């Protein structure tokens, strides 16, 4: 009797466990397949203004939000977390999905247009924003001068004959920067990194022409250690 | 065996089978995707390779033509072509997906060769090439020929059917390494890519006395009134030797570099969060003028002001007898909230500043009649080849856009034109 009961119990337990495994297996399969199939289609070209955006349109958005009482921060043309909160507040009040991103609908509700060209970045500031992303990915914990110095190294490479001749070319040269290899370049830069990029673009070079830098505590390459050091700022050694 | 147990076994089997099929499909999809992207990357690298070969062949061809023609417009045109093709080749080389030092040597050679050809082409407007320059062209032609042989060797490896990305870069850098006969000449002429640039000396500091790190500290307190916690953090050993200091100034932490010779402020950086601007652009410039005098840079004139979100960037140039010396430039950053200086960069001034005599002929300058002239001044401007030339600067306007036009004071020929762009502050392009 007791055996039968136990067996019955076992069977139902096994059934439950199996169903769960089956469901998990199906879910995993579906998830993996879906991610793989959709990942490449996700990159959209639509113009949106979101955290990390800079420029005139951001300033317009901040001014409007400030006038309407949604935003209390400074109108600085940099879309930071404060601006994002204000946008979400605006979206909730206006019955829009509160994602903190100014897309077509939110922009229309604000009475601004996001035609390409008036977008987050344009022309010269594109390079500057890319530079700010690199600074943030590579040196966000460093002193301000150290952040300007990292950007200056990129610009010195653009000027140097031994490296590609554009900012994007230098930053994305294979193996050149760890922030590119480990994806940290895709983080949203803060106001300090943006200002450091602007300073470097305006000609500030605390390194006097350095083409390399490394952290002496972690660098293993003998080749880089053989370079002539110009100066040390924070954790980084800058060399030519 | 009871019916129930049988059912359980069947269900278990089915579930396991399904799970295995599911996982296998998933892995299959992942693997297929990975292969696809590998192929894509390999494709990009190979494309770069073939384009490199193409453009390098063009460079060789053009150099071969240059080496046989006597001179004139055609030679100038061909030199410009080499410059462009070298740029394309260097870009393609950098996209071969390698960190190899061999490749970066080649990129350096190509950039310098292109730059040299541009320099020669510009020079030929007024003076024909001399024997040494002709000999240089022939030498570079030989290097390019060698390089092309090695590039073609790399192709043999490629067509072996090994099309994985890594092969391309390895094949190219390997082939270049094997050809030790290729020697890249040092370019000693004074261009932007010349090796000579690394050994420049700061003219302004010439003959001035050396200071100690302690004297540097007093310089910091002299330059930055109210600086506290001044800390010596090290030495800069670039072509302008400096002492580095960190200190507190108001609510900012500043980083300054003081020149070892003369104790001048070479560089200053601080980050300042600006809430509300209290000072106008003019008031910031007045502050900047005070700082210039305090730092010991005399006869400096604000020649460019740009307000970027209440950070006011000011360019100062040395100005004497109404002549603006643009090579002697100092850049300053002022915070429009507090009036504090939050940045300074005097590298160009330190490298270039000396007292020099200039004379301008009294010639009437003619510019495009559609432009409205706002200001005209005598000036000295730097060239791309680190020389300086006399020029007449005309600031003029057309349809609300501002232009800076530079003309040769002797001939009246336009040398350079810049246009003002308003975007997060003012930019000159």
XYZ file of C-alpha atoms in Angstrom:
669
model
C 0.000 0.000 0.000
C 2.647 2.374 1.186
C 4.718 1.511 -1.905
C 1.909 2.258 -4.261
C 1.315 5.571 -2.608
C 5.013 6.358 -2.853
C 5.115 5.352 -6.487
C 2.125 7.538 -7.229
C 3.854 10.376 -5.469
C 7.092 9.731 -7.376
C 5.295 9.649 -10.703
C 3.621 12.980 -10.124
C 6.909 14.512 -8.931
C 8.741 13.154 -11.981
C 5.970 14.457 -14.233
C 6.142 17.919 -12.726
C 9.937 18.004 -12.910
C 9.883 16.845 -16.516
C 7.286 19.382 -17.519
C 9.375 22.093 -15.932
C 12.526 20.878 -17.746
C 10.577 20.719 -21.000
C 9.286 24.231 -20.554
C 12.741 25.553 -19.665
C 14.306 23.785 -22.648
C 11.675 25.224 -24.969
C 12.037 28.666 -23.486
C 15.845 28.589 -23.769
C 15.657 27.345 -27.338
C 13.136 29.993 -28.286
C 15.109 32.707 -26.538
C 18.444 31.771 -28.111
C 16.931 31.443 -31.544
C 15.017 34.690 -31.253
C 18.010 36.666 -29.944
C 20.189 35.338 -32.718
C 17.636 36.050 -35.390
C 16.675 39.517 -34.256
C 19.928 40.946 -32.896
C 21.177 42.099 -36.248
C 17.913 43.757 -37.137
C 17.735 45.888 -34.040
C 20.039 48.675 -35.140
C 17.679 51.419 -36.160
C 18.579 54.559 -37.951
C 15.731 56.664 -36.574
C 16.705 59.977 -35.032
C 16.007 60.017 -31.312
C 17.320 62.202 -28.525
C 18.251 60.222 -25.448
C 20.658 60.114 -22.546
C 24.094 61.001 -23.837
C 22.835 63.220 -26.649
C 24.215 66.734 -26.832
C 23.603 69.845 -28.852
C 21.075 72.453 -29.744
C 18.027 70.153 -29.812
C 18.829 68.959 -26.291
C 18.976 72.574 -25.197
C 15.587 73.237 -26.806
C 14.125 70.222 -24.999
C 15.607 71.333 -21.673
C 14.330 74.897 -22.136
C 10.805 73.680 -22.903
C 10.780 71.232 -19.994
C 12.124 73.911 -17.664
C 9.488 76.439 -18.775
C 6.748 73.893 -18.205
C 8.090 72.986 -14.765
C 9.187 69.418 -15.540
C 12.901 70.151 -15.331
C 14.915 71.961 -12.675
C 18.509 71.361 -13.844
C 20.679 73.639 -15.945
C 20.068 74.173 -19.656
C 23.462 72.915 -20.792
C 22.696 70.987 -23.949
C 23.757 67.696 -22.352
C 21.122 64.988 -21.969
C 21.974 63.586 -18.540
C 19.970 61.614 -15.988
C 18.198 64.805 -14.812
C 16.933 65.521 -18.299
C 15.920 61.881 -18.671
C 13.823 62.030 -15.491
C 12.192 65.239 -16.691
C 11.376 63.658 -20.051
C 9.839 60.623 -18.291
C 7.777 62.942 -16.080
C 6.592 64.796 -19.192
C 5.754 61.517 -20.938
C 3.719 60.197 -17.973
C 1.747 63.442 -17.765
C 1.027 63.321 -21.497
C -0.014 59.702 -21.717
C 3.112 58.583 -23.593
C 5.208 55.502 -22.797
C 7.633 56.813 -20.155
C 10.980 55.595 -21.534
C 12.905 58.856 -21.163
C 13.726 58.891 -24.881
C 12.565 61.745 -27.079
C 11.376 60.007 -30.213
C 8.915 61.156 -32.845
C 5.805 61.118 -30.606
C 7.380 62.800 -27.575
C 8.964 65.422 -29.803
C 5.604 66.087 -31.446
C 3.982 66.462 -28.010
C 6.694 69.010 -27.137
C 6.173 70.827 -30.397
C 9.640 70.222 -31.814
C 10.749 68.336 -34.893
C 13.574 65.839 -35.020
C 14.427 66.028 -38.683
C 17.872 64.612 -39.364
C 20.457 67.324 -39.140
C 18.952 69.021 -36.116
C 19.683 65.762 -34.320
C 21.750 64.985 -31.284
C 25.051 65.253 -33.000
C 26.065 66.728 -36.296
C 29.259 67.244 -38.227
C 32.123 68.077 -35.957
C 30.351 67.193 -32.701
C 29.971 63.588 -33.914
C 33.711 63.125 -33.559
C 33.655 64.935 -30.260
C 30.967 62.640 -28.892
C 32.873 59.553 -30.035
C 35.936 60.939 -28.291
C 33.903 61.527 -25.104
C 32.694 57.917 -25.218
C 36.283 56.714 -25.476
C 37.335 58.929 -22.544
C 34.460 57.624 -20.431
C 35.219 54.013 -21.348
C 38.962 54.314 -20.813
C 39.522 56.889 -18.065
C 36.352 57.831 -16.191
C 37.971 57.451 -12.754
C 40.976 59.588 -13.678
C 41.626 63.259 -12.760
C 40.172 65.744 -15.256
C 43.599 66.470 -16.814
C 44.089 62.729 -17.234
C 40.841 62.525 -19.182
C 41.862 65.426 -21.446
C 45.227 63.679 -21.884
C 43.600 60.439 -23.103
C 41.629 62.424 -25.693
C 44.800 64.288 -26.660
C 46.548 60.967 -27.335
C 43.787 60.089 -29.816
C 44.157 63.457 -31.558
C 47.961 63.168 -31.575
C 47.558 59.803 -33.299
C 45.315 61.420 -35.931
C 48.112 63.934 -36.557
C 50.863 61.314 -36.432
C 52.004 59.595 -39.599
C 52.030 56.152 -37.962
C 48.292 56.018 -37.331
C 45.064 56.433 -39.303
C 44.120 60.007 -40.188
C 40.626 60.269 -38.705
C 39.317 60.143 -35.128
C 37.112 57.130 -35.844
C 39.998 55.451 -37.681
C 42.264 55.830 -34.654
C 39.674 54.807 -32.060
C 38.516 51.729 -33.943
C 41.970 50.620 -35.144
C 42.040 46.982 -34.125
C 43.484 46.363 -30.691
C 44.192 50.036 -30.078
C 41.935 50.672 -27.064
C 40.597 48.216 -24.495
C 37.370 50.195 -24.103
C 36.599 49.294 -27.725
C 37.396 45.583 -27.288
C 35.384 45.185 -24.087
C 32.470 47.341 -25.212
C 32.851 50.004 -22.497
C 33.005 52.599 -25.263
C 29.264 52.066 -25.628
C 28.493 53.500 -22.171
C 26.914 56.945 -22.025
C 29.608 59.556 -21.293
C 29.104 62.057 -18.454
C 29.490 65.848 -18.561
C 33.157 65.640 -17.486
C 34.070 63.326 -20.365
C 32.185 65.559 -22.817
C 34.006 68.658 -21.559
C 37.368 66.847 -21.684
C 36.683 65.880 -25.318
C 35.801 69.492 -26.136
C 39.025 70.758 -24.496
C 41.180 68.294 -26.402
C 39.463 69.274 -29.665
C 40.207 72.905 -28.774
C 43.900 72.108 -28.631
C 44.615 71.218 -25.006
C 47.310 68.573 -24.875
C 48.703 67.983 -21.369
C 50.957 65.243 -22.785
C 52.856 67.335 -25.376
C 52.441 64.985 -28.267
C 52.219 61.558 -26.587
C 50.986 58.679 -28.739
C 50.562 55.972 -26.087
C 49.501 55.512 -22.501
C 49.243 52.580 -20.156
C 48.585 51.682 -16.572
C 51.952 50.551 -15.147
C 50.202 48.254 -12.656
C 48.467 46.231 -15.364
C 50.486 46.666 -18.564
C 52.379 43.520 -19.499
C 53.806 44.366 -22.898
C 57.563 44.928 -22.828
C 57.255 46.857 -26.061
C 55.050 49.558 -24.557
C 57.229 49.721 -21.449
C 60.242 50.515 -23.621
C 58.642 53.766 -24.862
C 59.955 57.132 -23.661
C 57.714 58.420 -20.867
C 56.702 62.082 -20.979
C 54.656 62.253 -17.783
C 52.340 60.448 -15.371
C 48.815 61.644 -14.642
C 46.724 59.649 -12.167
C 46.997 55.947 -13.007
C 48.254 56.467 -16.532
C 51.765 56.826 -17.889
C 51.910 58.807 -21.145
C 54.672 58.128 -23.643
C 55.862 58.764 -27.200
C 6.120 -2.828 -15.217
C 3.076 -0.752 -14.549
C 1.430 1.299 -17.230
C 2.161 4.449 -15.390
C 5.895 3.840 -15.266
C 5.864 3.103 -18.994
C 4.094 6.392 -19.631
C 6.602 8.182 -17.489
C 9.499 6.628 -19.425
C 7.962 7.547 -22.762
C 7.306 11.080 -21.621
C 10.860 11.341 -20.258
C 12.272 10.070 -23.531
C 10.166 12.454 -25.552
C 11.082 15.400 -23.368
C 14.788 14.608 -23.531
C 14.572 14.158 -27.281
C 12.796 17.483 -27.655
C 15.288 19.198 -25.403
C 18.208 17.765 -27.390
C 16.620 18.773 -30.701
C 15.875 22.220 -29.326
C 19.393 22.791 -28.028
C 20.948 21.407 -31.195
C 18.842 23.777 -33.297
C 19.766 26.685 -31.059
C 23.466 25.836 -31.224
C 23.181 25.355 -34.962
C 21.661 28.820 -35.331
C 24.359 30.356 -33.129
C 27.114 28.599 -35.058
C 25.639 29.671 -38.389
C 25.444 33.286 -37.202
C 29.016 33.161 -35.927
C 30.264 31.786 -39.236
C 28.343 34.444 -41.107
C 29.864 37.256 -39.086
C 33.338 35.707 -39.369
C 32.902 35.642 -43.115
C 31.683 39.227 -43.097
C 34.739 40.417 -41.152
C 37.034 38.367 -43.390
C 35.321 40.021 -46.336
C 35.991 43.497 -44.969
C 39.669 42.696 -44.324
C 40.082 41.169 -47.746
C 38.411 44.154 -49.361
C 40.896 46.398 -47.544
C 43.706 44.204 -48.784
C 42.655 44.354 -52.433
C 42.060 48.096 -52.210
C 45.479 48.503 -50.626
C 47.036 46.619 -53.530
C 45.128 48.795 -56.007
C 46.054 52.096 -54.464
C 49.658 51.038 -53.884
C 49.937 50.123 -57.547
C 48.663 53.589 -58.367
C 51.251 55.179 -56.086
C 53.986 53.179 -57.843
C 52.687 54.107 -61.284
C 52.459 57.820 -60.496
C 55.909 57.883 -58.893
C 57.341 56.150 -61.942
C 55.828 58.853 -64.176
C 57.072 61.635 -61.900
C 60.586 60.235 -62.078
C 60.745 60.686 -65.874
C 59.015 63.996 -66.572
C 60.835 67.274 -66.330
C 58.441 69.517 -64.449
C 55.543 71.888 -64.699
C 51.835 71.496 -64.148
C 51.700 67.751 -64.936
C 54.305 66.934 -62.318
C 52.427 68.982 -59.738
C 49.210 67.153 -60.579
C 50.911 63.757 -60.285
C 52.406 64.724 -56.934
C 48.907 65.636 -55.702
C 47.674 62.249 -56.973
C 50.390 60.448 -55.002
C 49.353 62.384 -51.899
C 45.722 61.263 -52.310
C 46.592 57.640 -53.135
C 48.958 57.436 -50.166
C 46.126 58.570 -47.913
C 43.824 55.877 -49.320
C 46.543 53.219 -48.965
C 47.335 54.214 -45.389
C 43.646 54.051 -44.475
C 43.327 50.603 -46.051
C 46.454 49.348 -44.305
C 45.042 50.448 -40.963
C 41.919 48.402 -41.640
C 43.688 45.116 -42.212
C 42.887 44.113 -38.653
C 46.307 43.977 -37.122
C 48.302 45.579 -34.353
C 51.579 44.635 -35.975
C 54.430 47.102 -35.736
C 55.370 46.262 -39.326
C 52.067 47.609 -40.589
C 52.349 50.763 -38.542
C 55.781 51.380 -40.085
C 54.222 51.117 -43.521
C 51.400 53.484 -42.542
C 53.954 55.971 -41.286
C 55.958 55.743 -44.490
C 52.856 56.265 -46.655
C 51.589 59.228 -44.642
C 54.987 60.876 -44.775
C 55.438 60.147 -48.460
C 52.009 61.619 -49.240
C 52.711 64.654 -47.102
C 56.097 65.148 -48.755
C 54.516 65.001 -52.213
C 51.911 67.572 -51.176
C 54.710 69.774 -49.874
C 56.668 69.445 -53.135
C 53.573 70.134 -55.210
C 52.862 73.321 -53.241
C 56.496 74.341 -53.457
C 56.532 73.836 -57.251
C 54.073 76.723 -57.626
C 57.044 79.019 -57.135
C 60.277 76.967 -57.301
C 61.179 73.889 -59.367
C 62.375 70.723 -57.589
C 66.080 70.609 -56.768
C 68.360 67.610 -57.295
C 68.007 66.357 -53.755
C 64.216 66.371 -53.974
C 64.347 64.533 -57.303
C 66.683 61.948 -55.771
C 64.280 61.551 -52.840
C 61.377 60.829 -55.189
C 63.442 58.088 -56.872
C 64.368 56.598 -53.518
C 60.706 56.492 -52.448
C 59.754 54.976 -55.794
C 62.147 52.084 -55.092
C 60.683 51.554 -51.614
C 57.142 51.469 -53.019
C 58.188 48.948 -55.685
C 59.632 46.628 -53.011
C 56.583 47.031 -50.872
C 54.320 46.082 -53.756
C 56.284 42.892 -54.361
C 55.684 41.852 -50.754
C 52.023 42.788 -50.968
C 51.596 40.529 -53.955
C 53.324 37.685 -52.109
C 50.673 37.987 -49.433
C 48.080 37.357 -52.120
C 49.439 33.834 -52.668
C 48.580 33.000 -49.073
C 45.120 34.450 -49.494
C 44.212 32.434 -52.543
C 45.125 29.201 -50.770
C 41.525 29.061 -49.687
C 42.281 30.287 -46.168
C 39.851 33.134 -45.935
C 39.667 33.601 -42.194
C 40.117 37.246 -41.187
C 43.342 36.721 -39.298
C 45.134 35.256 -42.320
C 44.905 38.533 -44.241
C 46.664 40.619 -41.647
C 49.204 37.905 -40.857
C 49.958 37.388 -44.518
C 50.584 41.069 -45.087
C 52.584 41.783 -41.946
C 54.518 38.514 -42.396
C 55.431 39.359 -45.960
C 56.538 42.843 -44.953
C 58.622 41.475 -42.098
C 60.352 39.007 -44.411
C 61.398 41.784 -46.721
C 63.993 43.332 -44.511
C 65.475 45.044 -47.563
C 62.694 47.649 -47.379
C 64.153 50.563 -45.481
C 61.941 53.451 -44.627
C 63.774 56.732 -44.870
C 63.449 59.340 -42.116
C 61.723 62.443 -43.401
C 63.673 65.351 -42.075
C 61.948 68.215 -43.922
C 59.678 70.303 -41.659
C 56.208 68.982 -42.451
C 53.401 68.014 -40.104
C 54.494 64.374 -40.315
C 58.222 64.983 -40.196
C 60.335 63.232 -37.594
C 62.161 66.501 -36.916
C 59.106 67.880 -35.077
C 59.809 65.780 -31.983
C 63.005 67.695 -31.316
C 61.602 71.237 -31.345
C 62.818 73.574 -28.627
C 60.692 76.272 -26.988
C 62.188 79.536 -28.330
C 60.561 81.690 -25.659
C 62.273 79.806 -22.810
C 65.707 79.988 -24.419
C 68.309 81.382 -22.021
C 65.934 81.641 -19.037
C 66.966 80.334 -15.615
C 65.966 76.920 -14.317
C 63.782 76.766 -11.204
C 63.439 74.157 -8.437
C 60.244 72.305 -7.523
C 59.907 74.539 -4.421
C 60.176 77.668 -6.549
C 57.509 76.069 -8.724
C 55.195 75.953 -5.703
C 55.603 79.695 -5.141
C 54.988 80.279 -8.851
C 51.699 78.376 -8.490
C 50.589 80.546 -5.546
C 51.677 83.654 -7.443
C 49.680 82.695 -10.533
C 46.628 81.295 -8.739
C 45.660 83.608 -5.881
C 43.912 81.622 -3.179
C 45.253 78.219 -4.248
C 45.472 75.787 -1.317
C 46.883 72.274 -0.765
C 49.483 72.728 -3.516
C 51.042 69.336 -4.163
C 53.996 68.513 -6.434
C 52.990 65.401 -8.358
C 55.824 64.815 -10.788
C 57.746 65.877 -13.793
C 56.968 66.204 -17.483
C 59.915 65.315 -19.699
C 58.548 66.235 -23.135
C 60.193 68.860 -25.353
C 58.949 71.494 -22.881
C 60.183 70.136 -19.502
C 57.686 70.944 -16.734
C 56.826 70.387 -13.054
C 53.306 69.120 -12.383
C 51.235 70.434 -9.461
C 47.759 69.697 -8.158
C 45.881 72.146 -5.914
C 42.506 73.384 -4.759
C 41.145 76.648 -6.104
C 37.638 77.636 -5.031
C 35.469 74.569 -5.568
C 37.731 73.120 -8.293
C 40.752 70.865 -8.258
C 43.308 72.216 -10.687
C 46.278 70.648 -12.428
C 49.079 72.961 -13.543
C 52.328 72.460 -15.425
C 55.070 75.017 -14.736
C 58.050 75.152 -17.113
C 61.321 74.097 -15.491
C 63.040 76.873 -17.383
C 61.661 80.298 -16.543
C 58.787 79.045 -14.353
C 56.019 79.944 -16.814
C 52.549 78.425 -16.813
C 52.512 75.943 -19.695
C 49.251 74.157 -19.023
C 46.327 74.373 -16.631
C 43.217 72.230 -16.402
C 40.249 72.117 -14.050
C 36.729 70.849 -14.361
C 34.060 73.256 -13.230
C 30.336 72.591 -13.115
C 28.627 75.808 -14.141
C 25.130 76.532 -12.853
C 24.199 80.089 -13.784
C 26.411 82.449 -15.814
C 27.010 85.728 -13.928
C 29.536 87.276 -16.289
C 29.136 88.402 -19.873
C 31.611 87.428 -22.597
C 33.249 90.865 -22.347
C 33.644 90.540 -18.583
C 35.257 87.114 -19.084
C 37.697 88.613 -21.613
C 38.563 91.369 -19.086
C 39.274 88.605 -16.532
C 41.374 86.800 -19.133
C 43.405 89.981 -19.785
C 44.176 90.206 -16.044
C 45.306 86.573 -15.949
C 47.597 87.105 -18.967
C 49.399 89.972 -17.229
C 49.580 88.031 -13.961
C 51.099 85.010 -15.739
C 53.789 87.216 -17.291
C 52.572 87.058 -20.891
C 52.652 90.661 -22.101
C 51.157 92.353 -25.200
C 48.534 89.655 -25.608
C 45.308 90.399 -27.460
C 42.071 88.380 -27.385
C 41.657 87.362 -31.026
C 38.907 84.782 -30.719
C 36.146 84.309 -28.162
C 33.674 81.443 -28.067
C 31.034 80.913 -25.402
C 30.211 77.238 -24.987
C 27.524 76.671 -22.347
C 28.991 79.370 -20.101
C 32.546 78.117 -20.482
C 34.232 80.953 -22.351
C 37.168 79.932 -24.548
C 39.494 82.813 -25.435
C 42.467 82.693 -27.817
C 45.173 85.258 -27.122
C 47.821 86.151 -29.677
C 50.899 88.288 -29.252
C 50.228 91.687 -30.799
C 52.819 94.387 -31.395
C 52.644 97.570 -33.512
C 49.225 96.455 -34.754
C 50.590 93.191 -36.130
C 48.954 90.022 -34.763
C 51.343 87.072 -34.389
C 49.078 84.015 -34.616
C 51.872 81.463 -34.093
C 52.335 82.897 -30.566
C 48.973 81.656 -29.328
C 47.712 81.086 -25.786
C 44.330 79.484 -25.160
C 42.376 80.283 -22.016
C 39.130 78.964 -20.520
C 37.085 81.120 -18.139
C 34.106 80.013 -16.056
C 31.276 82.510 -16.674
C 29.772 81.825 -13.264
C 32.742 82.617 -11.030
C 35.193 84.303 -13.403
C 37.783 81.702 -12.399
C 40.331 80.560 -14.936
C 39.636 76.869 -15.622
C 42.153 76.176 -18.364
C 45.242 77.505 -20.098
C 47.448 76.159 -22.859
C 50.525 78.132 -23.903
C 52.475 75.512 -25.871
C 52.430 77.447 -29.169
C 53.538 80.643 -27.455
C 56.400 78.878 -25.685
C 57.597 77.213 -28.889
C 57.313 80.248 -31.160
C 57.511 83.512 -29.292
C 60.505 85.752 -30.009
C 60.679 89.405 -30.930
C 60.763 89.565 -34.730
C 60.747 92.327 -37.292
C 58.100 92.362 -39.984
C 57.438 94.892 -42.706
C 54.313 95.210 -44.791
C 54.172 96.890 -48.220
C 51.430 99.501 -48.562
C 49.286 97.720 -51.110
C 45.535 98.066 -51.507
C 43.798 94.781 -50.833
C 40.948 93.728 -53.115
C 38.448 91.065 -52.055
C 35.228 89.638 -53.507
C 32.775 92.551 -53.908
C 29.900 90.491 -52.439
C 31.616 90.617 -49.032
C 31.175 93.412 -46.493
C 34.511 94.116 -44.787
C 34.271 94.407 -40.998
C 37.907 94.554 -40.045
C 41.329 94.441 -41.675
C 44.641 93.837 -39.919
C 48.257 92.933 -40.506
C 49.269 89.566 -39.159
C 51.721 86.673 -39.201
C 50.187 83.213 -39.653
C 51.651 79.729 -39.198
C 51.854 77.454 -42.238
C 51.296 73.710 -42.260
C 55.044 73.302 -42.553
C 55.813 75.024 -39.261
C 57.046 78.152 -40.943
C 55.330 81.509 -40.662
C 54.270 83.970 -43.334
C 53.089 87.590 -43.339
C 49.458 88.096 -44.314
C 46.634 90.598 -44.355
C 43.619 89.339 -42.416
C 40.217 90.524 -43.565
C 37.153 89.724 -41.469
C 34.139 90.053 -43.745
C 30.503 89.058 -43.901
C 28.151 87.726 -46.544
C 24.500 86.776 -45.897
C 25.057 86.710 -42.151
C 28.038 84.356 -42.355
C 31.430 85.567 -41.171
C 34.614 84.799 -43.111
C 38.275 85.228 -42.221
C 40.310 85.748 -45.388
C 44.108 85.816 -45.441
C 45.947 87.433 -48.335
C 49.553 87.698 -49.404
C 50.549 91.323 -48.623
C 52.898 91.484 -51.633
C 50.707 90.025 -54.363
C 47.215 90.341 -52.860
C 46.607 86.634 -53.581
C 44.224 84.812 -51.213
C 46.158 82.264 -49.145
C 43.556 80.884 -46.800
C 39.897 81.326 -45.982
C 38.072 80.299 -42.814
C 34.363 80.362 -42.133
C 32.675 80.778 -38.749
C 30.283 78.001 -37.742
C 27.891 78.522 -34.851
C 27.451 75.232 -33.032
C 27.813 74.898 -29.245
C 29.962 77.984 -29.306
C 31.771 79.375 -32.330
C 34.052 77.322 -34.551
C 36.366 78.337 -37.356
C 36.522 75.777 -40.158
